[in-house]
Amino acid sequence: VLPVTSLQLIHRATSERVSTGLDWLDEMFGGKGYFRACRVLLSGGAGTAKTTLAACFLEAACRRGERALCFQFEESPAQYARNMRSVGLNLDRWIKNGRLSIHAARPTLYGLEFHLATMHREVDDADPSVVVIDPLSSFVGSSFDEVNSMVMRLIDFLKGKNITAVFTHLIPGSGASQEVEVGVSSLIDTWILLRNSPPGERGGRHLSILKSRGMPHSSERRSFELTGRGPVVLAPARGSQAAPRGRR
């Protein structure tokens, strides 16, 4: 679809910021959110709200009047929209007015090259400013090298179109490990790690920013819970640090 040998590091860089969709998460990035056209990875175990945080980002883009595209590899569009209603996100209205497009398919339905070609076509047709791929880990059944090649070409394609891309990735087991089976961490600009709390502990989920290239960001671990108003942050975890990190 796109030979790896043709890729060059000639992408534009912008200092424009776009909201994460959550005020408290924007605050962790200096109150401004992600860089536009950056690549964001949300990784964590099952039930850590990766899909919800990605959906908040989609809705924020639609609220700004931008077009958004979601590649969903675990749920149908109807199921995805229904589930997001439980956390106060009404994606149906954005789907109806054409600002949000959802492409759903089983990852095992086609080969990796066909999926990549389909993504290229959908992006060209929808002309979005933001794209969500949920979850990237659906493709780990293929060989490591094949998945890496596909992801690298997809990231380069989106970057070349000045599209902000958010990827979710399931970490097997408890999600405590920071390992990402698909070796894309070096290609990611912003990496957010999500964890579940032990049963009975206040604050069902925790969020930490592992890295965010080019901008100061909080090293604090935030506890949050999912409510009918979306992800709501709780008091900072004991022993966390609020001081910003460096720029790498």
One Martini backbone bead per residue (centre of mass of N, CA, C, O) as a GRO file, in nm:
protein
  248
    1VAL     BB    1   0.060   0.061  -0.023
    2LEU     BB    2   0.330   0.168   0.150
    3PRO     BB    3   0.640   0.204   0.134
    4VAL     BB    4   0.882   0.234   0.368
    5THR     BB    5   1.106   0.365   0.178
    6SER     BB    6   0.916   0.639   0.133
    7LEU     BB    7   0.972   0.745   0.405
    8GLN     BB    8   0.972   1.074   0.560
    9LEU     BB    9   1.100   1.340   0.777
   10ILE     BB   10   0.864   1.607   0.671
   11HIS     BB   11   0.692   1.715   0.884
   12ARG     BB   12   0.498   1.922   1.030
   13ALA     BB   13   0.503   2.182   1.289
   14THR     BB   14   0.291   2.257   1.571
   15SER     BB   15   0.161   2.468   1.852
   16GLU     BB   16  -0.108   2.370   1.845
   17ARG     BB   17  -0.399   2.309   2.041
   18VAL     BB   18  -0.598   2.032   2.176
   19SER     BB   19  -0.845   1.898   2.330
   20THR     BB   20  -0.921   1.611   2.527
   21GLY     BB   21  -1.226   1.674   2.675
   22LEU     BB   22  -1.074   1.739   2.957
   23ASP     BB   23  -0.992   1.962   3.191
   24TRP     BB   24  -0.801   1.790   3.380
   25LEU     BB   25  -0.621   1.691   3.144
   26ASP     BB   26  -0.537   1.960   3.028
   27GLU     BB   27  -0.393   2.052   3.289
   28MET     BB   28  -0.157   1.836   3.256
   29PHE     BB   29  -0.095   2.027   2.977
   30GLY     BB   30  -0.122   2.337   3.073
   31GLY     BB   31  -0.438   2.376   2.969
   32LYS     BB   32  -0.425   2.267   2.633
   33GLY     BB   33  -0.327   1.990   2.555
   34TYR     BB   34  -0.265   1.876   2.257
   35PHE     BB   35  -0.102   1.848   1.984
   36ARG     BB   36  -0.135   1.902   1.672
   37ALA     BB   37  -0.063   1.604   1.500
   38CYS     BB   38  -0.038   1.404   1.707
   39ARG     BB   39   0.053   1.106   1.903
   40VAL     BB   40  -0.169   0.898   2.091
   41LEU     BB   41  -0.145   0.686   2.389
   42LEU     BB   42  -0.381   0.448   2.531
   43SER     BB   43  -0.292   0.252   2.809
   44GLY     BB   44  -0.429  -0.067   2.939
   45GLY     BB   45  -0.641  -0.234   3.095
   46ALA     BB   46  -0.926  -0.359   3.158
   47GLY     BB   47  -1.145  -0.094   3.241
   48THR     BB   48  -0.967   0.202   3.218
   49ALA     BB   49  -1.097   0.410   2.989
   50LYS     BB   50  -0.991   0.435   2.696
   51THR     BB   51  -1.248   0.472   2.519
   52THR     BB   52  -1.361   0.716   2.673
   53LEU     BB   53  -1.125   0.915   2.627
   54ALA     BB   54  -1.145   0.902   2.318
   55ALA     BB   55  -1.442   1.004   2.301
   56CYS     BB   56  -1.390   1.282   2.427
   57PHE     BB   57  -1.210   1.374   2.193
   58LEU     BB   58  -1.419   1.353   1.969
   59GLU     BB   59  -1.632   1.548   2.086
   60ALA     BB   60  -1.452   1.799   2.101
   61ALA     BB   61  -1.417   1.823   1.797
   62CYS     BB   62  -1.718   1.853   1.726
   63ARG     BB   63  -1.763   2.111   1.898
   64ARG     BB   64  -1.552   2.274   1.710
   65GLY     BB   65  -1.640   2.174   1.401
   66GLU     BB   66  -1.511   1.909   1.346
   67ARG     BB   67  -1.384   1.623   1.202
   68ALA     BB   68  -1.445   1.271   1.274
   69LEU     BB   69  -1.268   0.947   1.322
   70CYS     BB   70  -1.360   0.596   1.382
   71PHE     BB   71  -1.187   0.295   1.463
   72GLN     BB   72  -1.373  -0.004   1.522
   73PHE     BB   73  -1.275  -0.344   1.668
   74GLU     BB   74  -1.530  -0.428   1.895
   75GLU     BB   75  -1.771  -0.238   1.792
   76SER     BB   76  -2.046  -0.116   1.703
   77PRO     BB   77  -2.177   0.186   1.646
   78ALA     BB   78  -2.429   0.145   1.828
   79GLN     BB   79  -2.279   0.033   2.078
   80TYR     BB   80  -2.083   0.265   2.118
   81ALA     BB   81  -2.294   0.492   2.157
   82ARG     BB   82  -2.445   0.362   2.394
   83ASN     BB   83  -2.205   0.339   2.594
   84MET     BB   84  -2.142   0.653   2.599
   85ARG     BB   85  -2.409   0.745   2.737
   86SER     BB   86  -2.325   0.647   3.032
   87VAL     BB   87  -2.101   0.912   3.021
   88GLY     BB   88  -2.248   1.166   2.860
   89LEU     BB   89  -2.223   1.077   2.548
   90ASN     BB   90  -2.351   1.221   2.239
   91LEU     BB   91  -2.284   1.078   1.931
   92ASP     BB   92  -2.537   1.077   1.747
   93ARG     BB   93  -2.543   1.378   1.660
   94TRP     BB   94  -2.270   1.365   1.504
   95ILE     BB   95  -2.353   1.146   1.306
   96LYS     BB   96  -2.604   1.291   1.182
   97ASN     BB   97  -2.430   1.567   1.099
   98GLY     BB   98  -2.129   1.442   0.995
   99ARG     BB   99  -1.879   1.473   1.203
  100LEU     BB  100  -1.913   1.160   1.262
  101SER     BB  101  -1.722   0.865   1.195
  102ILE     BB  102  -1.783   0.501   1.183
  103HIS     BB  103  -1.555   0.227   1.160
  104ALA     BB  104  -1.642  -0.120   1.147
  105ALA     BB  105  -1.429  -0.411   1.229
  106ARG     BB  106  -1.281  -0.700   1.202
  107PRO     BB  107  -0.948  -0.777   1.229
  108THR     BB  108  -0.995  -1.079   1.084
  109LEU     BB  109  -1.130  -1.014   0.804
  110TYR     BB  110  -0.850  -0.900   0.722
  111GLY     BB  111  -0.573  -0.793   0.619
  112LEU     BB  112  -0.349  -0.550   0.685
  113GLU     BB  113  -0.346  -0.415   0.405
  114PHE     BB  114  -0.652  -0.378   0.385
  115HIS     BB  115  -0.686  -0.204   0.634
  116LEU     BB  116  -0.503   0.024   0.538
  117ALA     BB  117  -0.660   0.091   0.280
  118THR     BB  118  -0.926   0.156   0.425
  119MET     BB  119  -0.820   0.391   0.596
  120HIS     BB  120  -0.739   0.569   0.364
  121ARG     BB  121  -1.021   0.597   0.240
  122GLU     BB  122  -1.173   0.708   0.490
  123VAL     BB  123  -1.000   0.960   0.525
  124ASP     BB  124  -1.047   1.081   0.244
  125ASP     BB  125  -1.360   1.098   0.273
  126ALA     BB  126  -1.384   1.252   0.564
  127ASP     BB  127  -1.173   1.466   0.640
  128PRO     BB  128  -1.020   1.474   0.914
  129SER     BB  129  -0.865   1.600   1.223
  130VAL     BB  130  -0.952   1.331   1.373
  131VAL     BB  131  -0.829   1.009   1.507
  132VAL     BB  132  -0.949   0.680   1.605
  133ILE     BB  133  -0.795   0.378   1.744
  134ASP     BB  134  -1.013   0.094   1.849
  135PRO     BB  135  -0.786  -0.122   1.903
  136LEU     BB  136  -0.456  -0.187   1.835
  137SER     BB  137  -0.443  -0.481   1.976
  138SER     BB  138  -0.611  -0.645   1.758
  139PHE     BB  139  -0.331  -0.705   1.572
  140VAL     BB  140  -0.140  -0.914   1.745
  141GLY     BB  141  -0.190  -1.187   1.579
  142SER     BB  142   0.019  -1.096   1.419
  143SER     BB  143   0.306  -1.019   1.331
  144PHE     BB  144   0.521  -0.796   1.454
  145ASP     BB  145   0.633  -0.677   1.185
  146GLU     BB  146   0.361  -0.629   1.043
  147VAL     BB  147   0.235  -0.438   1.251
  148ASN     BB  148   0.457  -0.224   1.256
  149SER     BB  149   0.436  -0.151   0.958
  150MET     BB  150   0.144  -0.058   0.961
  151VAL     BB  151   0.161   0.157   1.186
  152MET     BB  152   0.379   0.335   1.061
  153ARG     BB  153   0.216   0.403   0.801
  154LEU     BB  154  -0.030   0.523   0.943
  155ILE     BB  155   0.112   0.747   1.100
  156ASP     BB  156   0.238   0.886   0.852
  157PHE     BB  157  -0.026   0.949   0.705
  158LEU     BB  158  -0.156   1.127   0.930
  159LYS     BB  159   0.074   1.328   0.962
  160GLY     BB  160   0.067   1.432   0.660
  161LYS     BB  161  -0.250   1.539   0.727
  162ASN     BB  162  -0.270   1.677   1.013
  163ILE     BB  163  -0.352   1.444   1.217
  164THR     BB  164  -0.500   1.357   1.507
  165ALA     BB  165  -0.392   1.069   1.699
  166VAL     BB  166  -0.572   0.799   1.869
  167PHE     BB  167  -0.459   0.527   2.067
  168THR     BB  168  -0.547   0.211   2.171
  169HIS     BB  169  -0.422  -0.021   2.441
  170LEU     BB  170  -0.404  -0.347   2.548
  171ILE     BB  171  -0.307  -0.471   2.856
  172PRO     BB  172  -0.248  -0.748   2.980
  173GLY     BB  173  -0.417  -0.812   3.253
  174SER     BB  174  -0.378  -0.560   3.491
  175GLY     BB  175  -0.190  -0.318   3.353
  176ALA     BB  176   0.090  -0.262   3.508
  177SER     BB  177   0.233  -0.273   3.262
  178GLN     BB  178   0.437  -0.085   3.009
  179GLU     BB  179   0.398  -0.277   2.790
  180VAL     BB  180   0.408  -0.290   2.425
  181GLU     BB  181   0.362  -0.508   2.182
  182VAL     BB  182   0.350  -0.280   1.998
  183GLY     BB  183   0.630  -0.104   1.863
  184VAL     BB  184   0.525   0.242   1.917
  185SER     BB  185   0.645   0.426   2.142
  186SER     BB  186   0.858   0.586   1.959
  187LEU     BB  187   0.609   0.716   1.776
  188ILE     BB  188   0.507   0.861   2.027
  189ASP     BB  189   0.426   1.165   2.186
  190THR     BB  190   0.181   1.058   2.372
  191TRP     BB  191   0.170   0.884   2.698
  192ILE     BB  192  -0.096   0.698   2.852
  193LEU     BB  193  -0.156   0.553   3.170
  194LEU     BB  194  -0.380   0.292   3.278
  195ARG     BB  195  -0.546   0.202   3.592
  196ASN     BB  196  -0.647  -0.016   3.833
  197SER     BB  197  -0.782  -0.060   4.127
  198PRO     BB  198  -0.816  -0.211   4.394
  199PRO     BB  199  -1.045  -0.356   4.558
  200GLY     BB  200  -1.201  -0.090   4.752
  201GLU     BB  201  -1.063   0.145   4.634
  202ARG     BB  202  -1.044   0.466   4.598
  203GLY     BB  203  -1.063   0.491   4.293
  204GLY     BB  204  -1.085   0.301   4.008
  205ARG     BB  205  -0.873   0.499   3.860
  206HIS     BB  206  -0.561   0.563   3.680
  207LEU     BB  207  -0.344   0.845   3.576
  208SER     BB  208  -0.056   0.868   3.351
  209ILE     BB  209   0.224   1.046   3.225
  210LEU     BB  210   0.498   0.928   3.053
  211LYS     BB  211   0.476   1.119   2.788
  212SER     BB  212   0.555   1.458   2.623
  213ARG     BB  213   0.648   1.601   2.356
  214GLY     BB  214   0.738   1.950   2.385
  215MET     BB  215   0.606   1.943   2.690
  216PRO     BB  216   0.489   2.016   2.973
  217HIS     BB  217   0.407   1.778   3.246
  218SER     BB  218   0.251   1.591   3.457
  219SER     BB  219   0.346   1.355   3.735
  220GLU     BB  220   0.074   1.302   3.824
  221ARG     BB  221  -0.155   1.091   3.982
  222ARG     BB  222  -0.480   1.025   3.871
  223SER     BB  223  -0.796   1.000   4.007
  224PHE     BB  224  -1.088   0.824   3.874
  225GLU     BB  225  -1.436   0.833   3.762
  226LEU     BB  226  -1.728   0.700   3.634
  227THR     BB  227  -1.996   0.893   3.504
  228GLY     BB  228  -2.272   1.067   3.376
  229ARG     BB  229  -2.030   1.308   3.331
  230GLY     BB  230  -1.795   1.132   3.324
  231PRO     BB  231  -1.475   1.179   3.391
  232VAL     BB  232  -1.386   1.207   3.738
  233VAL     BB  233  -1.187   1.366   3.947
  234LEU     BB  234  -0.987   1.313   4.217
  235ALA     BB  235  -0.785   1.294   4.446
  236PRO     BB  236  -0.476   1.277   4.486
  237ALA     BB  237  -0.243   1.063   4.517
  238ARG     BB  238  -0.047   0.944   4.741
  239GLY     BB  239   0.278   1.069   4.663
  240SER     BB  240   0.241   1.255   4.447
  241GLN     BB  241   0.342   1.462   4.169
  242ALA     BB  242   0.297   1.807   4.035
  243ALA     BB  243   0.540   1.847   3.883
  244PRO     BB  244   0.681   1.915   3.606
  245ARG     BB  245   0.827   1.805   3.345
  246GLY     BB  246   0.988   1.776   3.089
  247ARG     BB  247   1.018   1.785   2.718
  248ARG     BB  248   1.039   1.436   2.698
   0.00000   0.00000   0.00000
